[in-house]
Amino acid sequence: MSCTVDHGDAKLMPDVDRDRAWLLTVDGAPQSYVDLDEPTYLEFEYARRLGHVLDTVAVEGLPLDVVHLGGGALTLPRYVCVTRPGSRQDVVEADGGLLSLIAEHLPLPPGSGVRTHATDAREWLTAAPAAGAEVIVADVFGGSRVPAHLTSLTYAREAARVLRPGGVYAANLADGAPFAFLGSQLATFGAVFEHLAVIAEPAVLRGRRFGNAVLIASDRELPIAALTRRTAADAFPARVEHGPALRRLTGSAPVVLDDHAVASPVPPDGSFTIS
């Protein structure tokens, strides 16, 4: 394949600068980037930060049982296949047509240990067995917004139920100052998990621009020192906020109940779209 492929609002385009590398966009917003020859290459900043979480939650190289809510082009499942061989992974993606597109044009290697499920993320999580995952990675966007039903206290409790003791939840979110949405997510997940952290670019944390923030939650202490080293040394440096700094971000934000849940804010023009 050497040309652009369309599926509804999704578009799969080759990267002219890298052989066998592809960009997936949905509604013009970049969703995934995959290099088939180098699956550990993570182009997007938020993906690199989720990769740092996956690298530090357990001894390097050991297999993990991972649930990915949101599939895209299966960038992070491919990453885990290489960095943690033998891992068992479930990918939940509501768009079955997108899963078929990726399976046809960017197939996973044989014996990858990755199972895909064409269904809604929360519905799958609710039906999943308890204590079945060591890590849940949530990267679900309807276009450029996190759906409302994946922001509530009930959803957070389901995520905790599916995680094993000591498991880690990591979510890609998007917000900007005054961080009403991010604060509500910190309050909501803080009502379920004892330990929280956020990874984001300093300019986003200072309120200078809208952008991604990775929320991490667990019932055990998080690997803050290791995450701080990796994110600071990254090509796109970020900060790891926790403790008092995180409480300032949360502010007086309320815990989100299903009846009052809303999607993440609409990004300002040009925040994520590409030409």
CSV table of N, CA, C and O in Angstrom, one decimal, residues 45-154:
chain,number,residue,atom,x,y,z
A,45,GLU,N,3.5,12.9,21.1
A,45,GLU,CA,4.0,13.2,22.5
A,45,GLU,C,3.2,12.4,23.5
A,45,GLU,O,3.8,11.8,24.4
A,46,TYR,N,1.9,12.4,23.4
A,46,TYR,CA,1.1,11.7,24.4
A,46,TYR,C,1.3,10.2,24.3
A,46,TYR,O,1.3,9.5,25.4
A,47,ALA,N,1.6,9.6,23.1
A,47,ALA,CA,1.9,8.2,23.0
A,47,ALA,C,3.2,7.9,23.7
A,47,ALA,O,3.4,6.8,24.3
A,48,ARG,N,4.2,8.8,23.5
A,48,ARG,CA,5.5,8.5,24.2
A,48,ARG,C,5.3,8.5,25.7
A,48,ARG,O,5.9,7.7,26.4
A,49,ARG,N,4.4,9.4,26.2
A,49,ARG,CA,4.2,9.4,27.7
A,49,ARG,C,3.4,8.1,28.2
A,49,ARG,O,3.8,7.6,29.2
A,50,LEU,N,2.5,7.7,27.4
A,50,LEU,CA,1.9,6.4,27.7
A,50,LEU,C,2.9,5.3,27.6
A,50,LEU,O,2.8,4.3,28.4
A,51,GLY,N,3.8,5.4,26.7
A,51,GLY,CA,4.9,4.4,26.6
A,51,GLY,C,5.7,4.4,27.8
A,51,GLY,O,6.2,3.3,28.3
A,52,HIS,N,6.0,5.6,28.4
A,52,HIS,CA,6.8,5.7,29.6
A,52,HIS,C,6.1,5.0,30.7
A,52,HIS,O,6.7,4.3,31.6
A,53,VAL,N,4.8,5.1,30.8
A,53,VAL,CA,4.0,4.5,31.8
A,53,VAL,C,4.1,2.9,31.7
A,53,VAL,O,4.4,2.2,32.6
A,54,LEU,N,3.9,2.5,30.5
A,54,LEU,CA,4.0,1.0,30.2
A,54,LEU,C,5.4,0.5,30.5
A,54,LEU,O,5.6,-0.7,30.9
A,55,ASP,N,6.4,1.3,30.3
A,55,ASP,CA,7.8,0.9,30.6
A,55,ASP,C,8.1,0.8,32.1
A,55,ASP,O,9.0,0.0,32.5
A,56,THR,N,7.4,1.6,32.9
A,56,THR,CA,7.8,1.7,34.3
A,56,THR,C,6.9,1.0,35.3
A,56,THR,O,7.2,0.9,36.5
A,57,VAL,N,5.8,0.5,34.8
A,57,VAL,CA,4.8,-0.1,35.8
A,57,VAL,C,5.2,-1.5,36.3
A,57,VAL,O,4.7,-2.0,37.3
A,58,ALA,N,6.2,-2.1,35.6
A,58,ALA,CA,6.7,-3.4,36.0
A,58,ALA,C,8.1,-3.6,35.6
A,58,ALA,O,8.6,-2.7,34.8
A,59,VAL,N,8.8,-4.6,36.0
A,59,VAL,CA,10.2,-4.8,35.6
A,59,VAL,C,10.3,-4.8,34.1
A,59,VAL,O,9.5,-5.5,33.4
A,60,GLU,N,11.3,-4.1,33.6
A,60,GLU,CA,11.5,-4.0,32.2
A,60,GLU,C,11.5,-5.3,31.5
A,60,GLU,O,12.2,-6.2,31.9
A,61,GLY,N,10.8,-5.5,30.4
A,61,GLY,CA,10.8,-6.7,29.6
A,61,GLY,C,9.9,-7.8,30.0
A,61,GLY,O,9.6,-8.7,29.2
A,62,LEU,N,9.3,-7.7,31.2
A,62,LEU,CA,8.4,-8.7,31.6
A,62,LEU,C,7.0,-8.5,30.9
A,62,LEU,O,6.6,-7.4,30.6
A,63,PRO,N,6.4,-9.6,30.6
A,63,PRO,CA,5.0,-9.5,29.9
A,63,PRO,C,4.0,-8.9,30.8
A,63,PRO,O,4.1,-9.1,32.1
A,64,LEU,N,3.0,-8.3,30.3
A,64,LEU,CA,1.9,-7.7,31.0
A,64,LEU,C,0.6,-8.1,30.4
A,64,LEU,O,0.5,-8.4,29.2
A,65,ASP,N,-0.5,-8.1,31.2
A,65,ASP,CA,-1.8,-8.2,30.7
A,65,ASP,C,-2.4,-6.8,30.6
A,65,ASP,O,-2.6,-6.1,31.6
A,66,VAL,N,-2.6,-6.3,29.3
A,66,VAL,CA,-3.0,-5.0,29.1
A,66,VAL,C,-4.3,-4.9,28.4
A,66,VAL,O,-4.6,-5.6,27.4
A,67,VAL,N,-5.2,-4.0,28.8
A,67,VAL,CA,-6.4,-3.6,28.1
A,67,VAL,C,-6.2,-2.2,27.5
A,67,VAL,O,-5.9,-1.3,28.2
A,68,HIS,N,-6.5,-2.1,26.2
A,68,HIS,CA,-6.4,-0.8,25.5
A,68,HIS,C,-7.9,-0.4,25.2
A,68,HIS,O,-8.5,-1.1,24.4
A,69,LEU,N,-8.3,0.6,25.8
A,69,LEU,CA,-9.7,1.2,25.4
A,69,LEU,C,-9.4,2.2,24.3
A,69,LEU,O,-8.9,3.3,24.6
A,70,GLY,N,-9.9,1.9,23.1
A,70,GLY,CA,-9.5,2.8,22.0
A,70,GLY,C,-8.4,2.1,21.2
A,70,GLY,O,-7.4,1.8,21.8
A,71,GLY,N,-8.7,1.8,19.9
A,71,GLY,CA,-7.7,1.1,19.2
A,71,GLY,C,-6.8,1.9,18.2
A,71,GLY,O,-5.6,1.7,18.2
A,72,GLY,N,-7.4,2.8,17.5
A,72,GLY,CA,-6.7,3.5,16.5
A,72,GLY,C,-6.0,2.6,15.5
A,72,GLY,O,-6.5,1.6,15.1
A,73,ALA,N,-4.7,2.8,15.3
A,73,ALA,CA,-3.9,2.0,14.4
A,73,ALA,C,-3.1,1.0,15.2
A,73,ALA,O,-2.1,0.4,14.7
A,74,LEU,N,-3.4,0.8,16.5
A,74,LEU,CA,-2.8,-0.2,17.4
A,74,LEU,C,-1.3,0.1,17.6
A,74,LEU,O,-0.5,-0.8,17.8
A,75,THR,N,-1.0,1.4,17.8
A,75,THR,CA,0.3,1.8,18.0
A,75,THR,C,0.9,1.3,19.3
A,75,THR,O,2.0,0.7,19.3
A,76,LEU,N,0.2,1.4,20.4
A,76,LEU,CA,0.7,1.0,21.7
A,76,LEU,C,0.7,-0.5,21.9
A,76,LEU,O,1.6,-1.1,22.4
A,77,PRO,N,-0.3,-1.2,21.4
A,77,PRO,CA,-0.2,-2.7,21.4
A,77,PRO,C,1.0,-3.2,20.6
A,77,PRO,O,1.7,-4.2,21.1
A,78,ARG,N,1.4,-2.6,19.5
A,78,ARG,CA,2.6,-3.0,18.8
A,78,ARG,C,3.8,-2.7,19.6
A,78,ARG,O,4.8,-3.5,19.6
A,79,TYR,N,3.8,-1.6,20.3
A,79,TYR,CA,4.9,-1.2,21.2
A,79,TYR,C,5.1,-2.3,22.3
A,79,TYR,O,6.2,-2.7,22.5
A,80,VAL,N,4.0,-2.7,22.9
A,80,VAL,CA,4.1,-3.6,24.0
A,80,VAL,C,4.6,-5.0,23.5
A,80,VAL,O,5.3,-5.7,24.1
A,81,CYS,N,4.1,-5.4,22.3
A,81,CYS,CA,4.5,-6.6,21.7
A,81,CYS,C,6.1,-6.7,21.6
A,81,CYS,O,6.6,-7.8,21.8
A,82,VAL,N,6.7,-5.6,21.3
A,82,VAL,CA,8.2,-5.6,21.1
A,82,VAL,C,8.9,-5.4,22.5
A,82,VAL,O,9.9,-6.1,22.8
A,83,THR,N,8.4,-4.5,23.3
A,83,THR,CA,9.1,-4.2,24.6
A,83,THR,C,8.8,-5.2,25.7
A,83,THR,O,9.6,-5.3,26.6
A,84,ARG,N,7.7,-5.9,25.6
A,84,ARG,CA,7.3,-6.9,26.6
A,84,ARG,C,6.7,-8.1,25.9
A,84,ARG,O,5.5,-8.4,25.9
A,85,PRO,N,7.6,-8.9,25.3
A,85,PRO,CA,7.2,-10.1,24.5
A,85,PRO,C,6.4,-11.0,25.4
A,85,PRO,O,6.7,-11.2,26.6
A,86,GLY,N,5.4,-11.7,24.9
A,86,GLY,CA,4.6,-12.6,25.6
A,86,GLY,C,3.4,-12.0,26.3
A,86,GLY,O,2.6,-12.7,27.0
A,87,SER,N,3.2,-10.7,26.2
A,87,SER,CA,2.1,-10.0,26.8
A,87,SER,C,0.8,-10.4,26.2
A,87,SER,O,0.7,-10.7,25.0
A,88,ARG,N,-0.3,-10.4,27.0
A,88,ARG,CA,-1.6,-10.6,26.5
A,88,ARG,C,-2.3,-9.3,26.5
A,88,ARG,O,-2.4,-8.6,27.5
A,89,GLN,N,-2.9,-8.9,25.3
A,89,GLN,CA,-3.5,-7.6,25.2
A,89,GLN,C,-4.9,-7.7,24.5
A,89,GLN,O,-5.1,-8.4,23.6
A,90,ASP,N,-5.8,-6.9,25.1
A,90,ASP,CA,-7.1,-6.8,24.5
A,90,ASP,C,-7.3,-5.4,24.1
A,90,ASP,O,-7.0,-4.4,24.8
A,91,VAL,N,-7.7,-5.2,22.8
A,91,VAL,CA,-8.0,-3.9,22.3
A,91,VAL,C,-9.4,-3.7,22.0
A,91,VAL,O,-10.0,-4.5,21.3
A,92,VAL,N,-10.0,-2.7,22.6
A,92,VAL,CA,-11.5,-2.4,22.5
A,92,VAL,C,-11.7,-1.2,21.6
A,92,VAL,O,-11.3,-0.1,22.0
A,93,GLU,N,-12.3,-1.3,20.5
A,93,GLU,CA,-12.5,-0.2,19.6
A,93,GLU,C,-13.9,-0.3,19.0
A,93,GLU,O,-14.4,-1.3,18.5
A,94,ALA,N,-14.7,0.8,19.2
A,94,ALA,CA,-16.1,0.8,18.9
A,94,ALA,C,-16.3,0.7,17.4
A,94,ALA,O,-17.3,0.2,16.9
A,95,ASP,N,-15.4,1.2,16.6
A,95,ASP,CA,-15.5,1.3,15.1
A,95,ASP,C,-14.9,0.0,14.5
A,95,ASP,O,-13.7,-0.1,14.3
A,96,GLY,N,-15.8,-1.0,14.3
A,96,GLY,CA,-15.4,-2.2,13.7
A,96,GLY,C,-14.8,-2.1,12.3
A,96,GLY,O,-13.9,-2.8,11.9
A,97,GLY,N,-15.3,-1.1,11.6
A,97,GLY,CA,-14.7,-0.9,10.2
A,97,GLY,C,-13.3,-0.4,10.3
A,97,GLY,O,-12.5,-0.8,9.5
A,98,LEU,N,-13.0,0.4,11.3
A,98,LEU,CA,-11.6,0.9,11.5
A,98,LEU,C,-10.7,-0.3,11.8
A,98,LEU,O,-9.6,-0.4,11.3
A,99,LEU,N,-11.2,-1.2,12.7
A,99,LEU,CA,-10.4,-2.4,13.1
A,99,LEU,C,-10.1,-3.2,11.8
A,99,LEU,O,-9.0,-3.7,11.6
A,100,SER,N,-11.1,-3.4,10.9
A,100,SER,CA,-10.9,-4.1,9.7
A,100,SER,C,-9.9,-3.4,8.8
A,100,SER,O,-9.1,-4.1,8.1
A,101,LEU,N,-10.0,-2.1,8.7
A,101,LEU,CA,-9.1,-1.4,7.9
A,101,LEU,C,-7.6,-1.6,8.3
A,101,LEU,O,-6.8,-1.8,7.5
A,102,ILE,N,-7.4,-1.5,9.6
A,102,ILE,CA,-6.1,-1.7,10.2
A,102,ILE,C,-5.6,-3.1,10.0
A,102,ILE,O,-4.5,-3.4,9.6
A,103,ALA,N,-6.5,-4.1,10.2
A,103,ALA,CA,-6.1,-5.5,10.0
A,103,ALA,C,-5.7,-5.8,8.6
A,103,ALA,O,-4.8,-6.6,8.3
A,104,GLU,N,-6.4,-5.1,7.6
A,104,GLU,CA,-6.1,-5.4,6.2
A,104,GLU,C,-4.8,-4.7,5.8
A,104,GLU,O,-4.0,-5.3,5.1
A,105,HIS,N,-4.6,-3.4,6.2
A,105,HIS,CA,-3.5,-2.7,5.7
A,105,HIS,C,-2.3,-2.6,6.6
A,105,HIS,O,-1.2,-2.4,6.1
A,106,LEU,N,-2.5,-2.7,7.9
A,106,LEU,CA,-1.4,-2.6,8.9
A,106,LEU,C,-1.5,-3.8,9.8
A,106,LEU,O,-1.7,-3.7,11.0
A,107,PRO,N,-1.4,-5.1,9.3
A,107,PRO,CA,-1.7,-6.2,10.2
A,107,PRO,C,-0.6,-6.4,11.2
A,107,PRO,O,0.5,-6.1,11.1
A,108,LEU,N,-1.1,-7.0,12.4
A,108,LEU,CA,-0.1,-7.3,13.4
A,108,LEU,C,0.6,-8.6,13.0
A,108,LEU,O,0.1,-9.4,12.3
A,109,PRO,N,1.8,-8.7,13.6
A,109,PRO,CA,2.6,-10.0,13.3
A,109,PRO,C,1.9,-11.2,13.9
A,109,PRO,O,1.1,-11.1,14.9
A,110,PRO,N,2.1,-12.4,13.2
A,110,PRO,CA,1.5,-13.6,13.8
A,110,PRO,C,1.9,-13.8,15.2
A,110,PRO,O,3.1,-13.5,15.6
A,111,GLY,N,1.0,-14.4,16.0
A,111,GLY,CA,1.4,-14.7,17.4
A,111,GLY,C,1.6,-13.4,18.3
A,111,GLY,O,2.3,-13.5,19.3
A,112,SER,N,0.9,-12.3,17.9
A,112,SER,CA,1.1,-11.1,18.7
A,112,SER,C,0.5,-11.1,20.1
A,112,SER,O,0.9,-10.4,20.9
A,113,GLY,N,-0.5,-12.0,20.3
A,113,GLY,CA,-1.1,-12.0,21.6
A,113,GLY,C,-2.1,-10.9,21.8
A,113,GLY,O,-2.6,-10.7,22.9
A,114,VAL,N,-2.5,-10.2,20.7
A,114,VAL,CA,-3.4,-9.1,20.7
A,114,VAL,C,-4.8,-9.6,20.2
A,114,VAL,O,-4.9,-10.1,19.1
A,115,ARG,N,-5.8,-9.4,21.0
A,115,ARG,CA,-7.2,-9.7,20.6
A,115,ARG,C,-8.0,-8.4,20.5
A,115,ARG,O,-7.8,-7.5,21.3
A,116,THR,N,-8.7,-8.2,19.4
A,116,THR,CA,-9.5,-7.0,19.2
A,116,THR,C,-11.0,-7.3,19.4
A,116,THR,O,-11.5,-8.3,19.1
A,117,HIS,N,-11.6,-6.2,19.9
A,117,HIS,CA,-13.1,-6.3,20.2
A,117,HIS,C,-13.8,-5.1,19.6
A,117,HIS,O,-13.5,-4.0,20.0
A,118,ALA,N,-14.7,-5.3,18.7
A,118,ALA,CA,-15.4,-4.2,18.1
A,118,ALA,C,-16.7,-3.9,18.9
A,118,ALA,O,-17.8,-4.4,18.7
A,119,THR,N,-16.5,-3.1,20.0
A,119,THR,CA,-17.6,-2.7,20.9
A,119,THR,C,-17.3,-1.5,21.6
A,119,THR,O,-16.1,-1.0,21.6
A,120,ASP,N,-18.2,-0.9,22.3
A,120,ASP,CA,-18.0,0.3,23.1
A,120,ASP,C,-17.1,0.0,24.3
A,120,ASP,O,-17.2,-1.1,25.0
A,121,ALA,N,-16.2,0.9,24.6
A,121,ALA,CA,-15.2,0.7,25.7
A,121,ALA,C,-15.9,0.4,27.0
A,121,ALA,O,-15.5,-0.5,27.8
A,122,ARG,N,-16.9,1.2,27.4
A,122,ARG,CA,-17.5,1.1,28.7
A,122,ARG,C,-18.3,-0.2,28.8
A,122,ARG,O,-18.3,-0.9,29.8
A,123,GLU,N,-19.0,-0.6,27.7
A,123,GLU,CA,-19.8,-1.8,27.7
A,123,GLU,C,-18.9,-3.0,27.9
A,123,GLU,O,-19.2,-3.9,28.6
A,124,TRP,N,-17.7,-3.0,27.2
A,124,TRP,CA,-16.8,-4.1,27.3
A,124,TRP,C,-16.2,-4.2,28.7
A,124,TRP,O,-16.2,-5.3,29.3
A,125,LEU,N,-15.9,-3.0,29.3
A,125,LEU,CA,-15.3,-3.0,30.6
A,125,LEU,C,-16.3,-3.5,31.6
A,125,LEU,O,-15.9,-4.3,32.5
A,126,THR,N,-17.6,-3.1,31.5
A,126,THR,CA,-18.6,-3.6,32.4
A,126,THR,C,-18.8,-5.1,32.4
A,126,THR,O,-19.0,-5.7,33.4
A,127,ALA,N,-18.6,-5.7,31.2
A,127,ALA,CA,-18.8,-7.1,31.1
A,127,ALA,C,-17.5,-7.9,31.4
A,127,ALA,O,-17.6,-9.2,31.5
A,128,ALA,N,-16.4,-7.3,31.5
A,128,ALA,CA,-15.1,-7.9,31.7
A,128,ALA,C,-15.0,-8.5,33.1
A,128,ALA,O,-15.5,-8.0,34.0
A,129,PRO,N,-14.2,-9.6,33.2
A,129,PRO,CA,-14.0,-10.2,34.5
A,129,PRO,C,-13.2,-9.3,35.5
A,129,PRO,O,-12.4,-8.5,35.0
A,130,ALA,N,-13.4,-9.5,36.8
A,130,ALA,CA,-12.7,-8.7,37.7
A,130,ALA,C,-11.2,-9.1,37.8
A,130,ALA,O,-10.9,-10.3,37.5
A,131,ALA,N,-10.3,-8.2,38.1
A,131,ALA,CA,-8.9,-8.5,38.3
A,131,ALA,C,-8.3,-9.2,37.1
A,131,ALA,O,-7.4,-10.1,37.3
A,132,GLY,N,-8.6,-8.8,35.9
A,132,GLY,CA,-8.1,-9.5,34.7
A,132,GLY,C,-7.0,-8.7,34.1
A,132,GLY,O,-6.3,-9.3,33.2
A,133,ALA,N,-6.7,-7.5,34.4
A,133,ALA,CA,-5.7,-6.7,33.8
A,133,ALA,C,-4.7,-6.1,34.8
A,133,ALA,O,-5.0,-5.7,35.9
A,134,GLU,N,-3.5,-6.0,34.3
A,134,GLU,CA,-2.4,-5.3,35.1
A,134,GLU,C,-2.4,-3.8,34.7
A,134,GLU,O,-2.0,-2.9,35.6
A,135,VAL,N,-2.7,-3.5,33.5
A,135,VAL,CA,-2.7,-2.1,33.0
A,135,VAL,C,-4.0,-1.9,32.1
A,135,VAL,O,-4.3,-2.7,31.3
A,136,ILE,N,-4.6,-0.7,32.3
A,136,ILE,CA,-5.6,-0.3,31.4
A,136,ILE,C,-5.2,1.0,30.8
A,136,ILE,O,-4.8,2.0,31.5
A,137,VAL,N,-5.1,1.1,29.5
A,137,VAL,CA,-4.7,2.3,28.7
A,137,VAL,C,-6.0,2.8,28.0
A,137,VAL,O,-6.5,2.1,27.2
A,138,ALA,N,-6.4,4.0,28.4
A,138,ALA,CA,-7.6,4.6,27.8
A,138,ALA,C,-7.2,5.7,26.9
A,138,ALA,O,-6.6,6.7,27.3
A,139,ASP,N,-7.5,5.5,25.6
A,139,ASP,CA,-7.2,6.6,24.6
A,139,ASP,C,-8.4,6.6,23.6
A,139,ASP,O,-8.3,6.2,22.5
A,140,VAL,N,-9.5,7.0,24.2
A,140,VAL,CA,-10.8,7.0,23.4
A,140,VAL,C,-11.2,8.4,23.1
A,140,VAL,O,-11.4,9.2,24.0
A,141,PHE,N,-11.3,8.7,21.8
A,141,PHE,CA,-11.8,10.0,21.4
A,141,PHE,C,-12.8,9.9,20.3
A,141,PHE,O,-12.7,9.1,19.4
A,142,GLY,N,-13.9,10.6,20.5
A,142,GLY,CA,-14.9,10.8,19.5
A,142,GLY,C,-14.5,12.0,18.6
A,142,GLY,O,-14.8,13.1,19.0
A,143,GLY,N,-13.8,11.8,17.6
A,143,GLY,CA,-13.1,12.9,16.9
A,143,GLY,C,-12.0,13.4,17.8
A,143,GLY,O,-11.0,12.7,18.0
A,144,SER,N,-12.2,14.6,18.3
A,144,SER,CA,-11.1,15.2,19.2
A,144,SER,C,-11.6,15.4,20.6
A,144,SER,O,-11.0,16.1,21.4
A,145,ARG,N,-12.6,14.6,21.1
A,145,ARG,CA,-13.2,14.8,22.4
A,145,ARG,C,-13.3,13.4,23.1
A,145,ARG,O,-13.7,12.4,22.5
A,146,VAL,N,-13.0,13.4,24.4
A,146,VAL,CA,-13.2,12.1,25.2
A,146,VAL,C,-14.7,12.0,25.4
A,146,VAL,O,-15.3,13.0,25.9
A,147,PRO,N,-15.3,10.9,25.1
A,147,PRO,CA,-16.8,10.8,25.3
A,147,PRO,C,-17.2,10.9,26.8
A,147,PRO,O,-16.5,10.4,27.7
A,148,ALA,N,-18.4,11.4,27.0
A,148,ALA,CA,-18.8,11.7,28.4
A,148,ALA,C,-18.9,10.4,29.2
A,148,ALA,O,-18.6,10.5,30.4
A,149,HIS,N,-19.4,9.3,28.6
A,149,HIS,CA,-19.6,8.1,29.4
A,149,HIS,C,-18.3,7.5,29.9
A,149,HIS,O,-18.4,6.5,30.7
A,150,LEU,N,-17.2,8.0,29.5
A,150,LEU,CA,-15.9,7.5,29.9
A,150,LEU,C,-15.2,8.5,30.9
A,150,LEU,O,-14.0,8.5,31.0
A,151,THR,N,-16.0,9.2,31.6
A,151,THR,CA,-15.5,10.2,32.5
A,151,THR,C,-16.1,10.2,33.9
A,151,THR,O,-15.6,10.9,34.8
A,152,SER,N,-17.0,9.3,34.2
A,152,SER,CA,-17.8,9.3,35.4
A,152,SER,C,-17.2,8.4,36.5
A,152,SER,O,-16.3,7.5,36.3
A,153,LEU,N,-17.7,8.6,37.7
A,153,LEU,CA,-17.4,7.8,38.8
A,153,LEU,C,-17.7,6.3,38.6
A,153,LEU,O,-16.9,5.4,39.0
A,154,THR,N,-18.8,6.0,38.0
A,154,THR,CA,-19.2,4.6,37.7
A,154,THR,C,-18.1,4.0,36.8
A,154,THR,O,-17.7,2.8,37.0
